[in-house]
mmCIF file of C-alpha atoms in Angstrom:
data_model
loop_
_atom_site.group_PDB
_atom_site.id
_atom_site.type_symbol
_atom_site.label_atom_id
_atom_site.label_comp_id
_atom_site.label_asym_id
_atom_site.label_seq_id
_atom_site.Cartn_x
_atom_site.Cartn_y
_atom_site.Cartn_z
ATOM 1 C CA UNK P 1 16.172 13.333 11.863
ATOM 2 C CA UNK P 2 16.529 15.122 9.172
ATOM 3 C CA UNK P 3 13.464 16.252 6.587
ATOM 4 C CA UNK P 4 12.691 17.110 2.874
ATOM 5 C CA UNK P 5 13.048 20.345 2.545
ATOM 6 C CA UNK P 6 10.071 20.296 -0.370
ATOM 7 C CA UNK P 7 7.757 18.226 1.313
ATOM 8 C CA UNK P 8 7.571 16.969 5.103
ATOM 9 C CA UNK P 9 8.938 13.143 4.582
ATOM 10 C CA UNK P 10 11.856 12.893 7.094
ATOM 11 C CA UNK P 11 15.389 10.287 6.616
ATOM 12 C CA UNK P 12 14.274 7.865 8.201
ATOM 13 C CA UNK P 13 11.624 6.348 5.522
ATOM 14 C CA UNK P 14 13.495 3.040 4.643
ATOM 15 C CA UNK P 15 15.079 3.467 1.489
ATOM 16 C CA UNK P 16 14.882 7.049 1.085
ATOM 17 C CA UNK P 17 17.899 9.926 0.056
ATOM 18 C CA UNK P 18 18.000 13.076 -0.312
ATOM 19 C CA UNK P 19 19.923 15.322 -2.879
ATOM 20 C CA UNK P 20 22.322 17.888 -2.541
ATOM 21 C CA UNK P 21 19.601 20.645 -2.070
ATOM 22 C CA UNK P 22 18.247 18.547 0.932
ATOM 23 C CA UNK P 23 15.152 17.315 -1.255
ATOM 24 C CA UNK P 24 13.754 13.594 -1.056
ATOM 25 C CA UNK P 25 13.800 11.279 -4.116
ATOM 26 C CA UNK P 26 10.221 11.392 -4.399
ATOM 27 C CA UNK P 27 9.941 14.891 -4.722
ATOM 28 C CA UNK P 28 13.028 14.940 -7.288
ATOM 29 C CA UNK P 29 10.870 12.110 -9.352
ATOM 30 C CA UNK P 30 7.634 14.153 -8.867
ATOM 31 C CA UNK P 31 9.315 17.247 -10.743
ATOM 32 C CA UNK P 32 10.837 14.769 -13.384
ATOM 33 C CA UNK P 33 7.833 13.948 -14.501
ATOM 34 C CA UNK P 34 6.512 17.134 -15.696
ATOM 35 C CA UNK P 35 8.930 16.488 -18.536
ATOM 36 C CA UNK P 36 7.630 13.194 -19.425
ATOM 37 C CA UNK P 37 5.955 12.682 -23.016
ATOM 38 C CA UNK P 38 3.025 11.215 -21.682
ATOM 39 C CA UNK P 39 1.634 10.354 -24.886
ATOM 40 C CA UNK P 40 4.703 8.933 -26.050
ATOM 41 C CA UNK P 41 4.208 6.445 -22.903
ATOM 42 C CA UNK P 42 0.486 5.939 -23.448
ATOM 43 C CA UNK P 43 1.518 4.577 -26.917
ATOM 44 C CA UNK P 44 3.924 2.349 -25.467
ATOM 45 C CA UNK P 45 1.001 0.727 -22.814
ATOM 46 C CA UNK P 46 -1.261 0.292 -26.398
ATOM 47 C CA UNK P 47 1.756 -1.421 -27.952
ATOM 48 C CA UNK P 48 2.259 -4.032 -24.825
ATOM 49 C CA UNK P 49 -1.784 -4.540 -24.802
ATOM 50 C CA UNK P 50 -2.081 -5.249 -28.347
ATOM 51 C CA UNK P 51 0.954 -7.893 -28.370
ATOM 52 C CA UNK P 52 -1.641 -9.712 -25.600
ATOM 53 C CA UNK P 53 -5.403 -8.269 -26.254
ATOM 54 C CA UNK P 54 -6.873 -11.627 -27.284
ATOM 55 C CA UNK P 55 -4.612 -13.690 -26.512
ATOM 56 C CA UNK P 56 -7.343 -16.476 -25.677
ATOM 57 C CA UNK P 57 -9.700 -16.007 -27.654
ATOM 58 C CA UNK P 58 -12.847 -14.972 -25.422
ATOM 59 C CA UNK P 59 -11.057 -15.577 -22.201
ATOM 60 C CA UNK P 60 -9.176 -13.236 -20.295
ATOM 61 C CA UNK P 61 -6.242 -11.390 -22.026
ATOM 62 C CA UNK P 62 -4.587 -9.504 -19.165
ATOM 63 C CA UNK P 63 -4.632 -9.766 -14.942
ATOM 64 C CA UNK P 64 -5.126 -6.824 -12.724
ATOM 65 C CA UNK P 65 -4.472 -6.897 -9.018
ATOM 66 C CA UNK P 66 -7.363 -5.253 -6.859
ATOM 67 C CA UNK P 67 -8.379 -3.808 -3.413
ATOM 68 C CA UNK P 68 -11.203 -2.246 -4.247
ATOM 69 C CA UNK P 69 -10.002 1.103 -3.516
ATOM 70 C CA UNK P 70 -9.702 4.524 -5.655
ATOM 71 C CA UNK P 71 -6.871 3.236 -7.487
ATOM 72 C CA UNK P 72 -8.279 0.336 -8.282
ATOM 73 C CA UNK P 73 -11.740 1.622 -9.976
ATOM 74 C CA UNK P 74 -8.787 3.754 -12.212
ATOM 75 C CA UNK P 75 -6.966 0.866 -13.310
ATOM 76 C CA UNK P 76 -9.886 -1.033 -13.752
ATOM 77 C CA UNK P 77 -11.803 1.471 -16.426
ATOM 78 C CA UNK P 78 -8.299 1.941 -18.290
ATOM 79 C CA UNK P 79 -7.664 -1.769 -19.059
ATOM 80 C CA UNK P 80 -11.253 -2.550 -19.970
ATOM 81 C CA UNK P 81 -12.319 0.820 -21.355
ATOM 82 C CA UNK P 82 -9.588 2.596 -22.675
ATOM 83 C CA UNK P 83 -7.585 -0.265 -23.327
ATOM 84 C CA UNK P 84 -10.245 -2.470 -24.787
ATOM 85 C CA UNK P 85 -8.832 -5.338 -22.801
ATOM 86 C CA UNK P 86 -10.977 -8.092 -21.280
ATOM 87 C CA UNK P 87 -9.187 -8.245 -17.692
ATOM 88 C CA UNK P 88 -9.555 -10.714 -14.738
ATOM 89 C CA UNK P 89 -9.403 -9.268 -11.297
ATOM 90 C CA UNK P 90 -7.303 -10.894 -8.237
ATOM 91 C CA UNK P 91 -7.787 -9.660 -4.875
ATOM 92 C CA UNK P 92 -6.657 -10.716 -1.043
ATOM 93 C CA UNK P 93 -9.305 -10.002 1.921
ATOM 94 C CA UNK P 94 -7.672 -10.035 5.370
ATOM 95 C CA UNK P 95 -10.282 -11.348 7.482
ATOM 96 C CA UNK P 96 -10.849 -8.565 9.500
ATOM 97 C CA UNK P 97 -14.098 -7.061 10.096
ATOM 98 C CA UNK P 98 -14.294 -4.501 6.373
ATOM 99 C CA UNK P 99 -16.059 -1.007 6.827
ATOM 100 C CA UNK P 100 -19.038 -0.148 5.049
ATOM 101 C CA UNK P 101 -17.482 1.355 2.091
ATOM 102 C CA UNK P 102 -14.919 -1.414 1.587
ATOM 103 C CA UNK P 103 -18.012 -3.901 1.584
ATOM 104 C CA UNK P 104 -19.200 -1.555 -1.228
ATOM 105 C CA UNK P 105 -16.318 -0.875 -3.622
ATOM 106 C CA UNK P 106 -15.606 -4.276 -4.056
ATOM 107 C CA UNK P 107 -18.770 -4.537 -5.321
ATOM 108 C CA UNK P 108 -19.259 -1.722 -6.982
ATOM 109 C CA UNK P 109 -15.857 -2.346 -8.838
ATOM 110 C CA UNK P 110 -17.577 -5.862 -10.762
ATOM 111 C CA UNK P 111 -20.943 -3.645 -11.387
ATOM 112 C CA UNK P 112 -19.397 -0.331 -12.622
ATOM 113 C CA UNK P 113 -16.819 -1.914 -14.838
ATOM 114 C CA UNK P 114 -18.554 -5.514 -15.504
ATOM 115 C CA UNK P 115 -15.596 -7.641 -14.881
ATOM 116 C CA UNK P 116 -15.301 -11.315 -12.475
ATOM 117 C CA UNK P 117 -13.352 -10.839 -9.616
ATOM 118 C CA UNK P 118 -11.415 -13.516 -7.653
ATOM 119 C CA UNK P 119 -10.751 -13.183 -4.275
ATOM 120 C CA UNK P 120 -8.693 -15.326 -1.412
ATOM 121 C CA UNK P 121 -9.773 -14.974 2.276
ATOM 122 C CA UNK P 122 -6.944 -16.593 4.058
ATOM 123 C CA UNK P 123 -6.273 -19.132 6.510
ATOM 124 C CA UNK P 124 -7.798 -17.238 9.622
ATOM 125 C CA UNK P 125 -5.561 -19.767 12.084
ATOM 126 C CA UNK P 126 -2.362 -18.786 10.115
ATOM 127 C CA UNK P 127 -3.125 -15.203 9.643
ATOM 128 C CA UNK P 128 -3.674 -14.960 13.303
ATOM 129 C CA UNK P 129 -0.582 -16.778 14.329
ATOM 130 C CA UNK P 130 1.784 -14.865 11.813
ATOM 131 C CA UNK P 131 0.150 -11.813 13.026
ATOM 132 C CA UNK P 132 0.838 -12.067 16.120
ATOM 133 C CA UNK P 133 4.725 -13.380 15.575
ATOM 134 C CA UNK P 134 5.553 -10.651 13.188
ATOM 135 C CA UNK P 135 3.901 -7.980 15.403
ATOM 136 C CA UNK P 136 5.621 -8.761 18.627
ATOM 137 C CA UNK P 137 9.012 -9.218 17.014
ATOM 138 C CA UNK P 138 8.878 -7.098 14.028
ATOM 139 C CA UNK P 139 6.275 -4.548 14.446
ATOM 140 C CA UNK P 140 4.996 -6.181 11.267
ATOM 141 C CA UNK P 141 1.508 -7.434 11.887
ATOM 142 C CA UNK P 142 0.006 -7.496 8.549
ATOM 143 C CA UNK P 143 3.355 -8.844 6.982
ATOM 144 C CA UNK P 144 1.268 -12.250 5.645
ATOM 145 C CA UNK P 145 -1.197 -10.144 4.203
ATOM 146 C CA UNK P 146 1.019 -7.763 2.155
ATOM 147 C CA UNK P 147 3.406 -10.632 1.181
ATOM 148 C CA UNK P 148 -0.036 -12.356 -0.338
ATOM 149 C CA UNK P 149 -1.309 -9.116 -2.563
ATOM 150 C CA UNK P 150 1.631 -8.974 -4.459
ATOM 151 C CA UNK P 151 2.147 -12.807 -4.656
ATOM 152 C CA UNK P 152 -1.288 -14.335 -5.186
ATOM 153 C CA UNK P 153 -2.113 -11.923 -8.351
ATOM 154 C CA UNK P 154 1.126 -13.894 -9.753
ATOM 155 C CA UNK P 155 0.129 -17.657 -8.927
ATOM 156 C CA UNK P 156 -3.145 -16.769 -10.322
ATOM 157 C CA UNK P 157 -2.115 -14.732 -13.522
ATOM 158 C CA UNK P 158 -0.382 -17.929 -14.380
ATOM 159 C CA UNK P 159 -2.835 -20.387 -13.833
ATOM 160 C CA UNK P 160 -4.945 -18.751 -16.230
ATOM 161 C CA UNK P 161 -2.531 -17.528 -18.897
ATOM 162 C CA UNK P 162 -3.108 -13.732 -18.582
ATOM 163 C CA UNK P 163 0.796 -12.938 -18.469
ATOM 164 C CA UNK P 164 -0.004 -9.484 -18.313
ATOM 165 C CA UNK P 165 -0.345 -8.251 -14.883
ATOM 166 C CA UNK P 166 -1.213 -5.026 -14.185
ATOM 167 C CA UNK P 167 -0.054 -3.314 -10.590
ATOM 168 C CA UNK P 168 -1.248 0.563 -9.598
ATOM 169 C CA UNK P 169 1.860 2.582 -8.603
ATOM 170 C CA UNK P 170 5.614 1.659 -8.327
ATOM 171 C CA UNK P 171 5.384 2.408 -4.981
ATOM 172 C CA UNK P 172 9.335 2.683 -4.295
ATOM 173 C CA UNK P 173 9.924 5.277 -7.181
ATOM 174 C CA UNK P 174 6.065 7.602 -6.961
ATOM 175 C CA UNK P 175 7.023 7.893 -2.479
ATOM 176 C CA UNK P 176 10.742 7.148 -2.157
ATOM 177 C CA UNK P 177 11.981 3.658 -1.233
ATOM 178 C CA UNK P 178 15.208 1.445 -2.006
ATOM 179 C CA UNK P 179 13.938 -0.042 -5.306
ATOM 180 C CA UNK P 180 13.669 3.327 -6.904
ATOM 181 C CA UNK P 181 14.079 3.525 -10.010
ATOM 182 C CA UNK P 182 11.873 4.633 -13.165
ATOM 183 C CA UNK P 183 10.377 1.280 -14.938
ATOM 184 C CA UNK P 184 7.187 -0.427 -16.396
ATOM 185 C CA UNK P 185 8.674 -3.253 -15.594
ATOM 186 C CA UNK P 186 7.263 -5.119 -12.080
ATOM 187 C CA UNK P 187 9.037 -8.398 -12.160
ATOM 188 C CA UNK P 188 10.953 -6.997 -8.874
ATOM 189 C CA UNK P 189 7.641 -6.198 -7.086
ATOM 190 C CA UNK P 190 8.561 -8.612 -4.216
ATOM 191 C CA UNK P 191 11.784 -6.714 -3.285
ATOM 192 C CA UNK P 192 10.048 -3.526 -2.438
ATOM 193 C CA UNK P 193 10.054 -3.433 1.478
ATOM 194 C CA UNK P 194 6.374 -3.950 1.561
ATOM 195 C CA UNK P 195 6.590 -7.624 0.560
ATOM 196 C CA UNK P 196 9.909 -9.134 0.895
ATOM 197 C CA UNK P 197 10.304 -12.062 2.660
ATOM 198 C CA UNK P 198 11.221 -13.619 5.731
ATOM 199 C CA UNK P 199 13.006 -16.941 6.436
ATOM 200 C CA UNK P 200 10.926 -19.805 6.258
ATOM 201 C CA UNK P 201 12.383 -21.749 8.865
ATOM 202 C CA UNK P 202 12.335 -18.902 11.763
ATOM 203 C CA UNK P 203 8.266 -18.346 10.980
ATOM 204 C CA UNK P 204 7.754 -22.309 11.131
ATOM 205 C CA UNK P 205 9.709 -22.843 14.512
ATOM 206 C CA UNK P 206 8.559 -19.371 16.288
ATOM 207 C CA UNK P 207 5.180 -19.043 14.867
ATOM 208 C CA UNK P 208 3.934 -22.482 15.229
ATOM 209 C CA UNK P 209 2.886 -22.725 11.370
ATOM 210 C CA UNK P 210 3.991 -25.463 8.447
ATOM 211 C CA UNK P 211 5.425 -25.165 5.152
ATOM 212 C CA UNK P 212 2.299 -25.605 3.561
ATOM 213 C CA UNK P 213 0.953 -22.928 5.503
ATOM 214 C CA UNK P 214 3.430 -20.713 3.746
ATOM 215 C CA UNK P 215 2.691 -21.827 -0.045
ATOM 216 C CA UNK P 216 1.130 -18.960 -1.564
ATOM 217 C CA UNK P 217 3.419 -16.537 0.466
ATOM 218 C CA UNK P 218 6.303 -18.109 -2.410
ATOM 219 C CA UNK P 219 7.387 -16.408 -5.269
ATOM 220 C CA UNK P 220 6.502 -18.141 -8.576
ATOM 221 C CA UNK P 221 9.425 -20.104 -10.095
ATOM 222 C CA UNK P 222 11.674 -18.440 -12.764
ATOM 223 C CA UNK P 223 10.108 -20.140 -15.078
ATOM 224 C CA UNK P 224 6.730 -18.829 -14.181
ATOM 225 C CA UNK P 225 8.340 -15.183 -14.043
ATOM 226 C CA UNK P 226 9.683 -15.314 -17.342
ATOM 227 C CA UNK P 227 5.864 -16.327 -18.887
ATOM 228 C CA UNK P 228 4.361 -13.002 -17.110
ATOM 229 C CA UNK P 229 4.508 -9.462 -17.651
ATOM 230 C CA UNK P 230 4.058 -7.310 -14.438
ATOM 231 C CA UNK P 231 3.513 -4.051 -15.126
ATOM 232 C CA UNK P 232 3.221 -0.732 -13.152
ATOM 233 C CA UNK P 233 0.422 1.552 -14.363
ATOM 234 C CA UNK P 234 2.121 4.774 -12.961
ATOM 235 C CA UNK P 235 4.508 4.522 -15.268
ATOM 236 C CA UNK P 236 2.636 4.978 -18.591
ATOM 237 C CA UNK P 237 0.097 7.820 -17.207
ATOM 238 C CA UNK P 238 0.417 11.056 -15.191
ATOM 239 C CA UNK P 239 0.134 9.002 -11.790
ATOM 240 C CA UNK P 240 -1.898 10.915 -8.867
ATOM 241 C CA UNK P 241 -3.707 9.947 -5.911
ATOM 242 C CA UNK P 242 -6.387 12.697 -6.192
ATOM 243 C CA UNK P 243 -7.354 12.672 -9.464
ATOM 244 C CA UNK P 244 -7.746 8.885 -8.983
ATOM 245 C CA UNK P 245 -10.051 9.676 -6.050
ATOM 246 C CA UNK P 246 -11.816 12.059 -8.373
ATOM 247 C CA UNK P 247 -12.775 9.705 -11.006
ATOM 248 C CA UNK P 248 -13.294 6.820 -8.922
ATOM 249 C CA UNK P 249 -16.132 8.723 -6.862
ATOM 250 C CA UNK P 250 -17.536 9.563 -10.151
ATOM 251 C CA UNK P 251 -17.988 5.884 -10.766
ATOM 252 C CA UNK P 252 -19.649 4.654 -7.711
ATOM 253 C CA UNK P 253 -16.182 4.626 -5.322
ATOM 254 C CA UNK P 254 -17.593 5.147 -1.814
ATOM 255 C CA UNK P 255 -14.941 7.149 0.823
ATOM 256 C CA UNK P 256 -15.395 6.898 4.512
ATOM 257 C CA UNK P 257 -17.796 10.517 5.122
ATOM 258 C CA UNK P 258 -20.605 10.016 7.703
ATOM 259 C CA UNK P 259 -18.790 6.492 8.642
ATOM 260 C CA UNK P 260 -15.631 7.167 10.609
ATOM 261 C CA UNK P 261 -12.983 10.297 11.017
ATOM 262 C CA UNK P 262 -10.024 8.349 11.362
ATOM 263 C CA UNK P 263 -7.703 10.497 14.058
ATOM 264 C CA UNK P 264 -4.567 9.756 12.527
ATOM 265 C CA UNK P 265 -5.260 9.987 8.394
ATOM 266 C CA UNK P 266 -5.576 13.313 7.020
ATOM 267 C CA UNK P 267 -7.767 12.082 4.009
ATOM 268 C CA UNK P 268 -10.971 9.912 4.382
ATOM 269 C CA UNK P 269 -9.982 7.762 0.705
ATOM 270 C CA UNK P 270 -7.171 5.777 1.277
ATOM 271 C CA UNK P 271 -6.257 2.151 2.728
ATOM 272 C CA UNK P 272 -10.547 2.217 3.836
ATOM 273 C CA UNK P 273 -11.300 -1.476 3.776
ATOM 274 C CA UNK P 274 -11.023 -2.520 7.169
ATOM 275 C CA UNK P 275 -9.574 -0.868 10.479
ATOM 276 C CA UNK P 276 -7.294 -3.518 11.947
ATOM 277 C CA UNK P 277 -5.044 -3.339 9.044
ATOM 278 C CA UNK P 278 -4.398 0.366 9.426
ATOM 279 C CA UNK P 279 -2.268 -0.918 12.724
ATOM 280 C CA UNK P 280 0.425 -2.071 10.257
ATOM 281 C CA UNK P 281 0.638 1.288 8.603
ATOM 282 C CA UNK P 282 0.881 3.501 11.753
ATOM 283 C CA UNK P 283 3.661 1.067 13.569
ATOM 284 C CA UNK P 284 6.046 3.126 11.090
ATOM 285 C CA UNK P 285 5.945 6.022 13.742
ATOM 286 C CA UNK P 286 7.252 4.585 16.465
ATOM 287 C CA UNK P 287 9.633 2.596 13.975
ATOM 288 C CA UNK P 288 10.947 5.527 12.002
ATOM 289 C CA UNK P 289 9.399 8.687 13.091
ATOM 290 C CA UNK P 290 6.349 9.402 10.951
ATOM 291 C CA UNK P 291 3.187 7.761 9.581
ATOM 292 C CA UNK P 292 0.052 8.567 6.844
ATOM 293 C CA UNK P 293 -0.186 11.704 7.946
ATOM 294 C CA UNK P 294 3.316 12.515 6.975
ATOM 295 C CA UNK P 295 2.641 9.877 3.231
ATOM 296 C CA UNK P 296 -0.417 11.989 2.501
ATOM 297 C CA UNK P 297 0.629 15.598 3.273
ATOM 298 C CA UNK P 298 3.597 15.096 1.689
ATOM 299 C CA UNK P 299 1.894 13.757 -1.584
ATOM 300 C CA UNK P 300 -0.281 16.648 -1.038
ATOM 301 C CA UNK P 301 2.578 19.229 -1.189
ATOM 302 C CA UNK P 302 3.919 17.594 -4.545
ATOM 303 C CA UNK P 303 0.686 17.925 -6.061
ATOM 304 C CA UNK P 304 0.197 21.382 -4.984
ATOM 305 C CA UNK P 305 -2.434 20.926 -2.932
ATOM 306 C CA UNK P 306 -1.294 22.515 0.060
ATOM 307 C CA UNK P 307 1.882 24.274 1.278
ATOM 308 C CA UNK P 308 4.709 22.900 3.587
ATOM 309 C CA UNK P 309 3.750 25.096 6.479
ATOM 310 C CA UNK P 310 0.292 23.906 6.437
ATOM 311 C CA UNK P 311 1.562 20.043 6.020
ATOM 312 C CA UNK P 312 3.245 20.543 8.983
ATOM 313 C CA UNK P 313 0.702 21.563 11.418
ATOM 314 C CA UNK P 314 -1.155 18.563 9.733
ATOM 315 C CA UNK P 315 1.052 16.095 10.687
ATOM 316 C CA UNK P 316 1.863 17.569 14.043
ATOM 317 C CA UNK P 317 -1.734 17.387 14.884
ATOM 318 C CA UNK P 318 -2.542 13.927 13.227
ATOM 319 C CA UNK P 319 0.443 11.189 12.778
ATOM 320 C CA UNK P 320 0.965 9.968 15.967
ATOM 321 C CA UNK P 321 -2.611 9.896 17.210
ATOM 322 C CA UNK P 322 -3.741 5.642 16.766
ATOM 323 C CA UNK P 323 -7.270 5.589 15.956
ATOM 324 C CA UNK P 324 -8.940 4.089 18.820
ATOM 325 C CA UNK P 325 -11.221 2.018 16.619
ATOM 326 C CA UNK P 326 -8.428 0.261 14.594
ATOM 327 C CA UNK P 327 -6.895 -0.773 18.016
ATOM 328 C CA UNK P 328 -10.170 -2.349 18.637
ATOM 329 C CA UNK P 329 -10.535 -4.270 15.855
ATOM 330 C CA UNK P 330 -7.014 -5.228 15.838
ATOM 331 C CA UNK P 331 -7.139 -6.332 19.241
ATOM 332 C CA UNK P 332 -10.192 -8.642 18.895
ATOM 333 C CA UNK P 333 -8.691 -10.342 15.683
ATOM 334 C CA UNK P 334 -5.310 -11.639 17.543
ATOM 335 C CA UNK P 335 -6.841 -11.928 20.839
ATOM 336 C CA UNK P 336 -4.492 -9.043 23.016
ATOM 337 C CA UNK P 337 -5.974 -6.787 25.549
ATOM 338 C CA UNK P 338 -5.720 -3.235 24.797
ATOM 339 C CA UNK P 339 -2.883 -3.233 27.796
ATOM 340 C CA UNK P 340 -1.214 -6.308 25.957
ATOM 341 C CA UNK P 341 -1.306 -4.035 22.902
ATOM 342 C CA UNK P 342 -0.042 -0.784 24.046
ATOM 343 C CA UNK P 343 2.994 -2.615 26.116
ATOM 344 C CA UNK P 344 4.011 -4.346 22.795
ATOM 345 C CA UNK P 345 3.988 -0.793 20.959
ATOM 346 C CA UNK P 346 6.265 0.298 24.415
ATOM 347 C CA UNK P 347 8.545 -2.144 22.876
ATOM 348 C CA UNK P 348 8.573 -0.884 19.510
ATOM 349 C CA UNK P 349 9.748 2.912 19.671
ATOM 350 C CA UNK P 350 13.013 3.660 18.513
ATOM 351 C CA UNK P 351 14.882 5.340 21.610
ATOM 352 C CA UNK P 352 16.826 7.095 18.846
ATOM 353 C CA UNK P 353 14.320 8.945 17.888
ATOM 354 C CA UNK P 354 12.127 8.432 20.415
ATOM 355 C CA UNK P 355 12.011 10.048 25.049
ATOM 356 C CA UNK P 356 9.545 9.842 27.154
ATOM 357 C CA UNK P 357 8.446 13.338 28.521
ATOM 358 C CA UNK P 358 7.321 14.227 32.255
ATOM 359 C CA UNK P 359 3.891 12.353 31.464
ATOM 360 C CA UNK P 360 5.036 9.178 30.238
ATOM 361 C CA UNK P 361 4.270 9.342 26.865
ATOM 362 C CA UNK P 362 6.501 9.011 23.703
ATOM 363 C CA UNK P 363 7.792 12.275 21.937
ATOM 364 C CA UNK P 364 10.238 12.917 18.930
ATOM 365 C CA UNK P 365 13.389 14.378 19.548
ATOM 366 C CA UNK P 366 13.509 16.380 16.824
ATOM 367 C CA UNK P 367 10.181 16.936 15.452
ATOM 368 C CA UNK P 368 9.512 18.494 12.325
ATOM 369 C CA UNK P 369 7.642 21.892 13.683
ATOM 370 C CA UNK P 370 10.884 22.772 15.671
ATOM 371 C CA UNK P 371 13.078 22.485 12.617
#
């Protein structure tokens, strides 16, 4: 393996490269952006908004797609505050049993910022099957899930004539992924790694599910596409994690203090809704290495935040360390024992990267703290 020598985000993040000078792309586009004209690009955003802002009269003029989380709240105040725009808000739940604080931001998202949200709970029966199928072959659990939040904000933008859609970051470009490249533009949203899609035919036959069950997992005809304009936030405004934390706790945004220390995230902001689903985003250490320890510290190194030695002892202590809690939950959704569980994640690690030392247990080869 080898690692950034700016930040800690090692080669084997899918999509990644590295330049000349060893240094990841999404430190190189972290650096390029100190040289953006940001109020150059904030008149561009007020140009696209007014060629929509009214569009229907008193109806909605534009679409946002929502979690409920830190970025969120941010998005939320800039289309309706800054923006003067009079936004509907789409959002997926997954079913599983939300946190406190996810219960709350939802909420407090409508109150704070006085806008209708709709949200989709999906088909418990599918999402269970589909979790379990991509899990066990693909180490993918929450594939159904992700494949919905980027799809259902389009089906529904649509149906209600809001063409512009408004996502948070571009995630390939702001952390380093094979769609990288600077652009508003987010009509190639479902190519990013996150939500691309599998074959229909393989997740009928193997996961015991029907085509109909797979309807709002489809990308909208090109017809639909060419009525909408998806847009990436990030790329009009100085896009950072923290200072969206900052604001959105000044507006009611509820983080997970005095409710749970997660073991293996180094912040207590980000991806808080529900437990289960944080399974999904750890199965990229035994996969490729490194997990939201590694994300975070490395976002916190390009923001200055802290320094690479101390991001290392971070991640060394953190990544690989499953909270016990989101195993739990996880478990009791799909129906494994904790034993079924563990055995699948056997399965998963990547004996490239991955031995077993004298106790049994998984250990990179080439870690980061003996580079």
């Amino acid at each position: 393996m080898k690692y950034c020598k700016k930040c800690v985000m090692p080669s084997t993040r899918p999509g990644i490269s590295f330049n000349s000078d060893g240094v990841c792309t999404a430190c190189c586009n972290q650096e390029k952006r100190k040289e953006i004209d940001w109020n150059e690009r904030w008149n561009e955003l007020e140009k696209l908004c007014e060629k929509y802002r009214g569009m229907n009269g008193d109806g909605y003029d534009c679409a946002i797609a929502v979690s409920g989380g830190k970025d969120s709240h941010f998005q939320v105040n800039i289309m309706k505050n800054e923006l003067k725009m009079n936004p509907i808000l789409f959002s997926v739940e997954d079913n599983f049993p939300m946190t406190e604080a996810g219960k709350h931001n939802l909420r407090n998202i409508s109150e704070q910022f006085s806008c209708n949200i709709i949200s989709i709970k999906p088909d418990r029966a599918v999402q269970k099957k589909l979790m379990r199928y991509m899990f066990e072959t693909y180490g993918k659990p929450t594939w159904y899930i992700d494949r919905l939040i980027y799809t259902y904000p389009l089906i529904m933008a649509d149906k209600f004539n809001t063409p512009l859609l408004v996502y948070g970051e571009n995630v390939s470009y702001e952390y380093g992924g094979a769609d990288c490249k600077e652009t508003y533009s987010a009509r190639e949203i479902l190519s990013n790694g996150v939500a691309s899609g599998f074959d229909d035919e393989e997740l009928i036959r193997e996961a015991g599910i029907t085509k109909q069950d797979l309807y709002l997992t489809k990308a909208p005809e090109q017809a639909v596409f060419d009525r909408l304009e998806p847009i990436y936030l990030s790329y009009f405004l100085n896009w950072n994690s923290f200072d969206n934390y900052t604001f959105a706790k000044e507006h009611g945004f509820r983080d997970l203090t005095g409710e749970w220390d997660r073991r293996h995230h180094i912040e207590n902001f980000d991806q808080i809704d529900s437990r289960a689903y944080l399974v999904h985003s750890w199965l990229k250490y035994p996969k490729f290495g490194h997990a939201s320890a590694t994300d975070y510290a490395s976002r916190m190194i390009r923001y200055g935040l802290i320094t690479r030695e101390e991001a290392i002892e971070l991640v060394k202590k953190h990544d690989h360390d499953l909270d016990p809690l989101c195993v739990r939950d996880f478990c009791e959704f799909c129906g494994y024992t904790e034993k079924e569980f563990w055995s699948i994640i056997d399965g998963l690690y990547n004996r490239e990267l991955f031995e077993k030392d004298d106790n049994g247990n998984w250990v990179l080869k080439e870690p980061l703290w003996k580079k």
